[in-house]
Amino acid sequence: MRLKVIILVFIGLISNSVSAHQQKMATTTVSFNHRVDNIEVMHKFYLHDAEHAVRDLFDPSADILSSKATQSSFAEYVQTQFAIEINDSKKLPLKFVGLELDGKYIWIYQESAIPSKVTELSISNGALQELWPAQLNLVNIEGKGELQSLLFNDSDQWLNVSLAE
């Protein structure tokens, strides 16, 4: 009986540590940088999640840590999953700036010129949600009024935020 309890506790610990590796959460910051008149977009993914994702999305042997091609493919994928529309359906053209591996994260950077008279953003962010329905994508909007946040789950296509003048 005591052995069964020890085994059950051990299995519980193993399953908790395995599920703790994949965070299933990504953060994107949309920042209005008035000094350079750009909207800067910074996507931050846990590298461990990205490692699993590229194997499912591209190739079971894909290696995001050492392959620049895999890193670029992941960055392209993220860009196809993220979009911003300005003031009632005018799509904001986002330019890829670069990516970097930083400790336990991979960062993907995009930018666009700040359009005139931006009063509302509609944002779509479905990255990794087709792989993991539990994936949450947080988008923070800063530099245009107070900080605002949008949280995307797998049922959200587009979320809106009104901005200060």
mmCIF file with all atom_site columns, C-alpha atoms in Angstrom:
data_model
loop_
_atom_site.group_PDB
_atom_site.id
_atom_site.type_symbol
_atom_site.label_atom_id
_atom_site.label_alt_id
_atom_site.label_comp_id
_atom_site.label_asym_id
_atom_site.label_entity_id
_atom_site.label_seq_id
_atom_site.pdbx_PDB_ins_code
_atom_site.Cartn_x
_atom_site.Cartn_y
_atom_site.Cartn_z
_atom_site.occupancy
_atom_site.B_iso_or_equiv
_atom_site.pdbx_formal_charge
_atom_site.auth_seq_id
_atom_site.auth_comp_id
_atom_site.auth_asym_id
_atom_site.auth_atom_id
_atom_site.pdbx_PDB_model_num
ATOM 1   C CA . MET A 1 1   ? 0.000   0.000  0.000   1.00 0.00 ? 1   MET A CA 1
ATOM 2   C CA . ARG A 1 2   ? 2.760   2.429  0.952   1.00 0.00 ? 2   ARG A CA 1
ATOM 3   C CA . LEU A 1 3   ? 4.575   1.654  -2.309  1.00 0.00 ? 3   LEU A CA 1
ATOM 4   C CA . LYS A 1 4   ? 1.421   2.488  -4.290  1.00 0.00 ? 4   LYS A CA 1
ATOM 5   C CA . VAL A 1 5   ? 1.183   5.879  -2.557  1.00 0.00 ? 5   VAL A CA 1
ATOM 6   C CA . ILE A 1 6   ? 4.844   6.623  -3.289  1.00 0.00 ? 6   ILE A CA 1
ATOM 7   C CA . ILE A 1 7   ? 4.362   5.640  -6.939  1.00 0.00 ? 7   ILE A CA 1
ATOM 8   C CA . LEU A 1 8   ? 1.255   7.829  -7.264  1.00 0.00 ? 8   LEU A CA 1
ATOM 9   C CA . VAL A 1 9   ? 3.063   10.808 -5.721  1.00 0.00 ? 9   VAL A CA 1
ATOM 10  C CA . PHE A 1 10  ? 6.032   10.248 -8.041  1.00 0.00 ? 10  PHE A CA 1
ATOM 11  C CA . ILE A 1 11  ? 3.765   10.072 -11.120 1.00 0.00 ? 11  ILE A CA 1
ATOM 12  C CA . GLY A 1 12  ? 2.054   13.266 -9.992  1.00 0.00 ? 12  GLY A CA 1
ATOM 13  C CA . LEU A 1 13  ? 5.383   15.051 -9.643  1.00 0.00 ? 13  LEU A CA 1
ATOM 14  C CA . ILE A 1 14  ? 6.541   13.886 -13.054 1.00 0.00 ? 14  ILE A CA 1
ATOM 15  C CA . SER A 1 15  ? 3.320   14.968 -14.768 1.00 0.00 ? 15  SER A CA 1
ATOM 16  C CA . ASN A 1 16  ? 3.497   18.391 -13.081 1.00 0.00 ? 16  ASN A CA 1
ATOM 17  C CA . SER A 1 17  ? 7.088   18.939 -14.179 1.00 0.00 ? 17  SER A CA 1
ATOM 18  C CA . VAL A 1 18  ? 6.309   17.860 -17.747 1.00 0.00 ? 18  VAL A CA 1
ATOM 19  C CA . SER A 1 19  ? 3.330   20.203 -18.017 1.00 0.00 ? 19  SER A CA 1
ATOM 20  C CA . ALA A 1 20  ? 5.344   23.002 -16.431 1.00 0.00 ? 20  ALA A CA 1
ATOM 21  C CA . HIS A 1 21  ? 7.751   23.036 -19.384 1.00 0.00 ? 21  HIS A CA 1
ATOM 22  C CA . GLN A 1 22  ? 5.254   24.238 -21.944 1.00 0.00 ? 22  GLN A CA 1
ATOM 23  C CA . GLN A 1 23  ? 3.836   27.558 -20.828 1.00 0.00 ? 23  GLN A CA 1
ATOM 24  C CA . LYS A 1 24  ? 1.252   27.965 -23.618 1.00 0.00 ? 24  LYS A CA 1
ATOM 25  C CA . MET A 1 25  ? 1.427   31.741 -23.187 1.00 0.00 ? 25  MET A CA 1
ATOM 26  C CA . ALA A 1 26  ? 2.960   34.403 -25.403 1.00 0.00 ? 26  ALA A CA 1
ATOM 27  C CA . THR A 1 27  ? 3.158   38.153 -24.977 1.00 0.00 ? 27  THR A CA 1
ATOM 28  C CA . THR A 1 28  ? 3.121   40.804 -27.672 1.00 0.00 ? 28  THR A CA 1
ATOM 29  C CA . THR A 1 29  ? 3.724   44.493 -27.048 1.00 0.00 ? 29  THR A CA 1
ATOM 30  C CA . VAL A 1 30  ? 2.401   47.049 -29.509 1.00 0.00 ? 30  VAL A CA 1
ATOM 31  C CA . SER A 1 31  ? 4.229   50.269 -28.689 1.00 0.00 ? 31  SER A CA 1
ATOM 32  C CA . PHE A 1 32  ? 3.602   53.693 -30.183 1.00 0.00 ? 32  PHE A CA 1
ATOM 33  C CA . ASN A 1 33  ? 7.091   55.206 -30.344 1.00 0.00 ? 33  ASN A CA 1
ATOM 34  C CA . HIS A 1 34  ? 6.467   58.887 -31.033 1.00 0.00 ? 34  HIS A CA 1
ATOM 35  C CA . ARG A 1 35  ? 10.192  59.710 -31.078 1.00 0.00 ? 35  ARG A CA 1
ATOM 36  C CA . VAL A 1 36  ? 10.607  57.831 -34.362 1.00 0.00 ? 36  VAL A CA 1
ATOM 37  C CA . ASP A 1 37  ? 6.934   57.886 -35.468 1.00 0.00 ? 37  ASP A CA 1
ATOM 38  C CA . ASN A 1 38  ? 6.727   54.085 -35.526 1.00 0.00 ? 38  ASN A CA 1
ATOM 39  C CA . ILE A 1 39  ? 4.502   51.428 -34.085 1.00 0.00 ? 39  ILE A CA 1
ATOM 40  C CA . GLU A 1 40  ? 6.865   48.782 -32.769 1.00 0.00 ? 40  GLU A CA 1
ATOM 41  C CA . VAL A 1 41  ? 5.608   45.224 -32.307 1.00 0.00 ? 41  VAL A CA 1
ATOM 42  C CA . MET A 1 42  ? 7.555   42.831 -30.079 1.00 0.00 ? 42  MET A CA 1
ATOM 43  C CA . HIS A 1 43  ? 6.431   39.195 -29.853 1.00 0.00 ? 43  HIS A CA 1
ATOM 44  C CA . LYS A 1 44  ? 7.867   37.137 -26.988 1.00 0.00 ? 44  LYS A CA 1
ATOM 45  C CA . PHE A 1 45  ? 7.503   33.342 -26.962 1.00 0.00 ? 45  PHE A CA 1
ATOM 46  C CA . TYR A 1 46  ? 8.948   30.823 -24.583 1.00 0.00 ? 46  TYR A CA 1
ATOM 47  C CA . LEU A 1 47  ? 11.745  29.125 -26.485 1.00 0.00 ? 47  LEU A CA 1
ATOM 48  C CA . HIS A 1 48  ? 10.637  25.733 -25.184 1.00 0.00 ? 48  HIS A CA 1
ATOM 49  C CA . ASP A 1 49  ? 7.158   26.267 -26.677 1.00 0.00 ? 49  ASP A CA 1
ATOM 50  C CA . ALA A 1 50  ? 8.707   27.403 -29.968 1.00 0.00 ? 50  ALA A CA 1
ATOM 51  C CA . GLU A 1 51  ? 10.914  24.271 -30.021 1.00 0.00 ? 51  GLU A CA 1
ATOM 52  C CA . HIS A 1 52  ? 7.848   22.039 -29.796 1.00 0.00 ? 52  HIS A CA 1
ATOM 53  C CA . ALA A 1 53  ? 5.878   24.162 -32.247 1.00 0.00 ? 53  ALA A CA 1
ATOM 54  C CA . VAL A 1 54  ? 8.431   24.101 -35.078 1.00 0.00 ? 54  VAL A CA 1
ATOM 55  C CA . ARG A 1 55  ? 8.547   20.310 -34.905 1.00 0.00 ? 55  ARG A CA 1
ATOM 56  C CA . ASP A 1 56  ? 4.760   20.173 -35.294 1.00 0.00 ? 56  ASP A CA 1
ATOM 57  C CA . LEU A 1 57  ? 4.494   23.020 -37.809 1.00 0.00 ? 57  LEU A CA 1
ATOM 58  C CA . PHE A 1 58  ? 7.479   22.384 -40.092 1.00 0.00 ? 58  PHE A CA 1
ATOM 59  C CA . ASP A 1 59  ? 9.526   19.251 -39.525 1.00 0.00 ? 59  ASP A CA 1
ATOM 60  C CA . PRO A 1 60  ? 9.881   16.720 -36.676 1.00 0.00 ? 60  PRO A CA 1
ATOM 61  C CA . SER A 1 61  ? 13.651  17.293 -36.778 1.00 0.00 ? 61  SER A CA 1
ATOM 62  C CA . ALA A 1 62  ? 13.466  21.118 -36.848 1.00 0.00 ? 62  ALA A CA 1
ATOM 63  C CA . ASP A 1 63  ? 15.935  22.790 -34.478 1.00 0.00 ? 63  ASP A CA 1
ATOM 64  C CA . ILE A 1 64  ? 15.122  26.361 -33.548 1.00 0.00 ? 64  ILE A CA 1
ATOM 65  C CA . LEU A 1 65  ? 18.179  26.701 -31.319 1.00 0.00 ? 65  LEU A CA 1
ATOM 66  C CA . SER A 1 66  ? 20.844  26.167 -33.976 1.00 0.00 ? 66  SER A CA 1
ATOM 67  C CA . SER A 1 67  ? 19.076  26.586 -37.315 1.00 0.00 ? 67  SER A CA 1
ATOM 68  C CA . LYS A 1 68  ? 18.702  30.135 -38.647 1.00 0.00 ? 68  LYS A CA 1
ATOM 69  C CA . ALA A 1 69  ? 16.322  28.760 -41.301 1.00 0.00 ? 69  ALA A CA 1
ATOM 70  C CA . THR A 1 70  ? 14.043  27.302 -38.613 1.00 0.00 ? 70  THR A CA 1
ATOM 71  C CA . GLN A 1 71  ? 14.177  30.565 -36.658 1.00 0.00 ? 71  GLN A CA 1
ATOM 72  C CA . SER A 1 72  ? 13.201  32.469 -39.814 1.00 0.00 ? 72  SER A CA 1
ATOM 73  C CA . SER A 1 73  ? 10.378  30.020 -40.539 1.00 0.00 ? 73  SER A CA 1
ATOM 74  C CA . PHE A 1 74  ? 9.020   30.486 -37.036 1.00 0.00 ? 74  PHE A CA 1
ATOM 75  C CA . ALA A 1 75  ? 9.229   34.288 -37.401 1.00 0.00 ? 75  ALA A CA 1
ATOM 76  C CA . GLU A 1 76  ? 7.362   34.094 -40.721 1.00 0.00 ? 76  GLU A CA 1
ATOM 77  C CA . TYR A 1 77  ? 4.717   31.895 -39.110 1.00 0.00 ? 77  TYR A CA 1
ATOM 78  C CA . VAL A 1 78  ? 4.207   34.388 -36.248 1.00 0.00 ? 78  VAL A CA 1
ATOM 79  C CA . GLN A 1 79  ? 3.850   37.232 -38.756 1.00 0.00 ? 79  GLN A CA 1
ATOM 80  C CA . THR A 1 80  ? 1.095   35.349 -40.618 1.00 0.00 ? 80  THR A CA 1
ATOM 81  C CA . GLN A 1 81  ? -0.780  34.814 -37.345 1.00 0.00 ? 81  GLN A CA 1
ATOM 82  C CA . PHE A 1 82  ? -0.719  38.461 -36.223 1.00 0.00 ? 82  PHE A CA 1
ATOM 83  C CA . ALA A 1 83  ? -2.445  41.448 -37.783 1.00 0.00 ? 83  ALA A CA 1
ATOM 84  C CA . ILE A 1 84  ? -3.513  44.958 -36.855 1.00 0.00 ? 84  ILE A CA 1
ATOM 85  C CA . GLU A 1 85  ? -6.301  46.925 -38.464 1.00 0.00 ? 85  GLU A CA 1
ATOM 86  C CA . ILE A 1 86  ? -6.617  50.662 -37.906 1.00 0.00 ? 86  ILE A CA 1
ATOM 87  C CA . ASN A 1 87  ? -9.882  52.607 -37.621 1.00 0.00 ? 87  ASN A CA 1
ATOM 88  C CA . ASP A 1 88  ? -12.410 50.262 -39.122 1.00 0.00 ? 88  ASP A CA 1
ATOM 89  C CA . SER A 1 89  ? -10.592 47.729 -41.278 1.00 0.00 ? 89  SER A CA 1
ATOM 90  C CA . LYS A 1 90  ? -7.556  49.484 -42.758 1.00 0.00 ? 90  LYS A CA 1
ATOM 91  C CA . LYS A 1 91  ? -4.811  46.858 -42.408 1.00 0.00 ? 91  LYS A CA 1
ATOM 92  C CA . LEU A 1 92  ? -1.553  48.149 -40.950 1.00 0.00 ? 92  LEU A CA 1
ATOM 93  C CA . PRO A 1 93  ? 1.416   47.005 -43.069 1.00 0.00 ? 93  PRO A CA 1
ATOM 94  C CA . LEU A 1 94  ? 3.960   45.535 -40.642 1.00 0.00 ? 94  LEU A CA 1
ATOM 95  C CA . LYS A 1 95  ? 7.582   45.163 -41.713 1.00 0.00 ? 95  LYS A CA 1
ATOM 96  C CA . PHE A 1 96  ? 9.770   42.407 -40.252 1.00 0.00 ? 96  PHE A CA 1
ATOM 97  C CA . VAL A 1 97  ? 12.682  43.928 -38.333 1.00 0.00 ? 97  VAL A CA 1
ATOM 98  C CA . GLY A 1 98  ? 14.384  40.840 -36.927 1.00 0.00 ? 98  GLY A CA 1
ATOM 99  C CA . LEU A 1 99  ? 14.446  38.157 -34.265 1.00 0.00 ? 99  LEU A CA 1
ATOM 100 C CA . GLU A 1 100 ? 16.644  37.126 -31.387 1.00 0.00 ? 100 GLU A CA 1
ATOM 101 C CA . LEU A 1 101 ? 17.086  34.287 -28.963 1.00 0.00 ? 101 LEU A CA 1
ATOM 102 C CA . ASP A 1 102 ? 17.344  35.683 -25.457 1.00 0.00 ? 102 ASP A CA 1
ATOM 103 C CA . GLY A 1 103 ? 17.734  33.144 -22.664 1.00 0.00 ? 103 GLY A CA 1
ATOM 104 C CA . LYS A 1 104 ? 14.483  31.207 -22.448 1.00 0.00 ? 104 LYS A CA 1
ATOM 105 C CA . TYR A 1 105 ? 12.690  33.410 -25.000 1.00 0.00 ? 105 TYR A CA 1
ATOM 106 C CA . ILE A 1 106 ? 12.554  34.023 -28.721 1.00 0.00 ? 106 ILE A CA 1
ATOM 107 C CA . TRP A 1 107 ? 11.675  37.587 -29.727 1.00 0.00 ? 107 TRP A CA 1
ATOM 108 C CA . ILE A 1 108 ? 10.252  38.583 -33.103 1.00 0.00 ? 108 ILE A CA 1
ATOM 109 C CA . TYR A 1 109 ? 10.182  42.271 -34.054 1.00 0.00 ? 109 TYR A CA 1
ATOM 110 C CA . GLN A 1 110 ? 7.980   44.164 -36.514 1.00 0.00 ? 110 GLN A CA 1
ATOM 111 C CA . GLU A 1 111 ? 7.282   47.845 -37.153 1.00 0.00 ? 111 GLU A CA 1
ATOM 112 C CA . SER A 1 112 ? 5.195   50.268 -39.165 1.00 0.00 ? 112 SER A CA 1
ATOM 113 C CA . ALA A 1 113 ? 4.856   54.017 -39.457 1.00 0.00 ? 113 ALA A CA 1
ATOM 114 C CA . ILE A 1 114 ? 2.206   55.492 -37.164 1.00 0.00 ? 114 ILE A CA 1
ATOM 115 C CA . PRO A 1 115 ? -0.780  56.391 -39.346 1.00 0.00 ? 115 PRO A CA 1
ATOM 116 C CA . SER A 1 116 ? -2.491  59.718 -38.760 1.00 0.00 ? 116 SER A CA 1
ATOM 117 C CA . LYS A 1 117 ? -5.582  59.842 -36.558 1.00 0.00 ? 117 LYS A CA 1
ATOM 118 C CA . VAL A 1 118 ? -5.462  56.369 -35.009 1.00 0.00 ? 118 VAL A CA 1
ATOM 119 C CA . THR A 1 119 ? -8.475  56.048 -32.718 1.00 0.00 ? 119 THR A CA 1
ATOM 120 C CA . GLU A 1 120 ? -9.045  52.296 -32.704 1.00 0.00 ? 120 GLU A CA 1
ATOM 121 C CA . LEU A 1 121 ? -7.092  49.100 -33.222 1.00 0.00 ? 121 LEU A CA 1
ATOM 122 C CA . SER A 1 122 ? -8.487  45.711 -34.161 1.00 0.00 ? 122 SER A CA 1
ATOM 123 C CA . ILE A 1 123 ? -5.930  43.006 -33.485 1.00 0.00 ? 123 ILE A CA 1
ATOM 124 C CA . SER A 1 124 ? -5.757  39.332 -34.396 1.00 0.00 ? 124 SER A CA 1
ATOM 125 C CA . ASN A 1 125 ? -3.233  37.040 -32.724 1.00 0.00 ? 125 ASN A CA 1
ATOM 126 C CA . GLY A 1 126 ? -3.729  33.304 -33.228 1.00 0.00 ? 126 GLY A CA 1
ATOM 127 C CA . ALA A 1 127 ? -0.121  32.104 -32.950 1.00 0.00 ? 127 ALA A CA 1
ATOM 128 C CA . LEU A 1 128 ? 0.158   28.493 -31.732 1.00 0.00 ? 128 LEU A CA 1
ATOM 129 C CA . GLN A 1 129 ? -3.565  28.215 -31.025 1.00 0.00 ? 129 GLN A CA 1
ATOM 130 C CA . GLU A 1 130 ? -4.125  25.682 -33.800 1.00 0.00 ? 130 GLU A CA 1
ATOM 131 C CA . LEU A 1 131 ? -1.535  23.479 -32.077 1.00 0.00 ? 131 LEU A CA 1
ATOM 132 C CA . TRP A 1 132 ? -2.648  24.048 -28.493 1.00 0.00 ? 132 TRP A CA 1
ATOM 133 C CA . PRO A 1 133 ? -6.216  25.236 -27.847 1.00 0.00 ? 133 PRO A CA 1
ATOM 134 C CA . ALA A 1 134 ? -5.096  26.264 -24.327 1.00 0.00 ? 134 ALA A CA 1
ATOM 135 C CA . GLN A 1 135 ? -2.579  28.752 -25.812 1.00 0.00 ? 135 GLN A CA 1
ATOM 136 C CA . LEU A 1 136 ? -3.157  32.303 -24.551 1.00 0.00 ? 136 LEU A CA 1
ATOM 137 C CA . ASN A 1 137 ? -1.743  35.313 -26.364 1.00 0.00 ? 137 ASN A CA 1
ATOM 138 C CA . LEU A 1 138 ? -1.554  38.551 -24.410 1.00 0.00 ? 138 LEU A CA 1
ATOM 139 C CA . VAL A 1 139 ? -1.217  41.800 -26.369 1.00 0.00 ? 139 VAL A CA 1
ATOM 140 C CA . ASN A 1 140 ? -0.263  44.984 -24.509 1.00 0.00 ? 140 ASN A CA 1
ATOM 141 C CA . ILE A 1 141 ? -0.808  48.328 -26.235 1.00 0.00 ? 141 ILE A CA 1
ATOM 142 C CA . GLU A 1 142 ? 1.265   51.220 -24.890 1.00 0.00 ? 142 GLU A CA 1
ATOM 143 C CA . GLY A 1 143 ? 2.279   54.754 -25.797 1.00 0.00 ? 143 GLY A CA 1
ATOM 144 C CA . LYS A 1 144 ? -1.160  55.979 -26.882 1.00 0.00 ? 144 LYS A CA 1
ATOM 145 C CA . GLY A 1 145 ? -3.094  56.750 -23.716 1.00 0.00 ? 145 GLY A CA 1
ATOM 146 C CA . GLU A 1 146 ? -3.086  54.329 -20.816 1.00 0.00 ? 146 GLU A CA 1
ATOM 147 C CA . LEU A 1 147 ? -1.688  50.813 -21.131 1.00 0.00 ? 147 LEU A CA 1
ATOM 148 C CA . GLN A 1 148 ? -4.373  48.472 -22.453 1.00 0.00 ? 148 GLN A CA 1
ATOM 149 C CA . SER A 1 149 ? -4.308  44.704 -22.801 1.00 0.00 ? 149 SER A CA 1
ATOM 150 C CA . LEU A 1 150 ? -6.101  42.132 -24.908 1.00 0.00 ? 150 LEU A CA 1
ATOM 151 C CA . LEU A 1 151 ? -6.076  38.422 -24.087 1.00 0.00 ? 151 LEU A CA 1
ATOM 152 C CA . PHE A 1 152 ? -6.655  36.000 -26.968 1.00 0.00 ? 152 PHE A CA 1
ATOM 153 C CA . ASN A 1 153 ? -7.834  32.463 -26.427 1.00 0.00 ? 153 ASN A CA 1
ATOM 154 C CA . ASP A 1 154 ? -8.523  29.954 -29.186 1.00 0.00 ? 154 ASP A CA 1
ATOM 155 C CA . SER A 1 155 ? -12.043 31.283 -29.832 1.00 0.00 ? 155 SER A CA 1
ATOM 156 C CA . ASP A 1 156 ? -10.960 34.914 -30.403 1.00 0.00 ? 156 ASP A CA 1
ATOM 157 C CA . GLN A 1 157 ? -10.388 36.040 -33.981 1.00 0.00 ? 157 GLN A CA 1
ATOM 158 C CA . TRP A 1 158 ? -10.255 39.839 -33.579 1.00 0.00 ? 158 TRP A CA 1
ATOM 159 C CA . LEU A 1 159 ? -10.338 42.011 -30.465 1.00 0.00 ? 159 LEU A CA 1
ATOM 160 C CA . ASN A 1 160 ? -10.722 45.805 -30.426 1.00 0.00 ? 160 ASN A CA 1
ATOM 161 C CA . VAL A 1 161 ? -9.337  48.605 -28.345 1.00 0.00 ? 161 VAL A CA 1
ATOM 162 C CA . SER A 1 162 ? -10.150 52.336 -28.434 1.00 0.00 ? 162 SER A CA 1
ATOM 163 C CA . LEU A 1 163 ? -7.203  54.701 -28.131 1.00 0.00 ? 163 LEU A CA 1
ATOM 164 C CA . ALA A 1 164 ? -6.850  58.156 -26.620 1.00 0.00 ? 164 ALA A CA 1
ATOM 165 C CA . GLU A 1 165 ? -6.390  61.076 -28.999 1.00 0.00 ? 165 GLU A CA 1
#
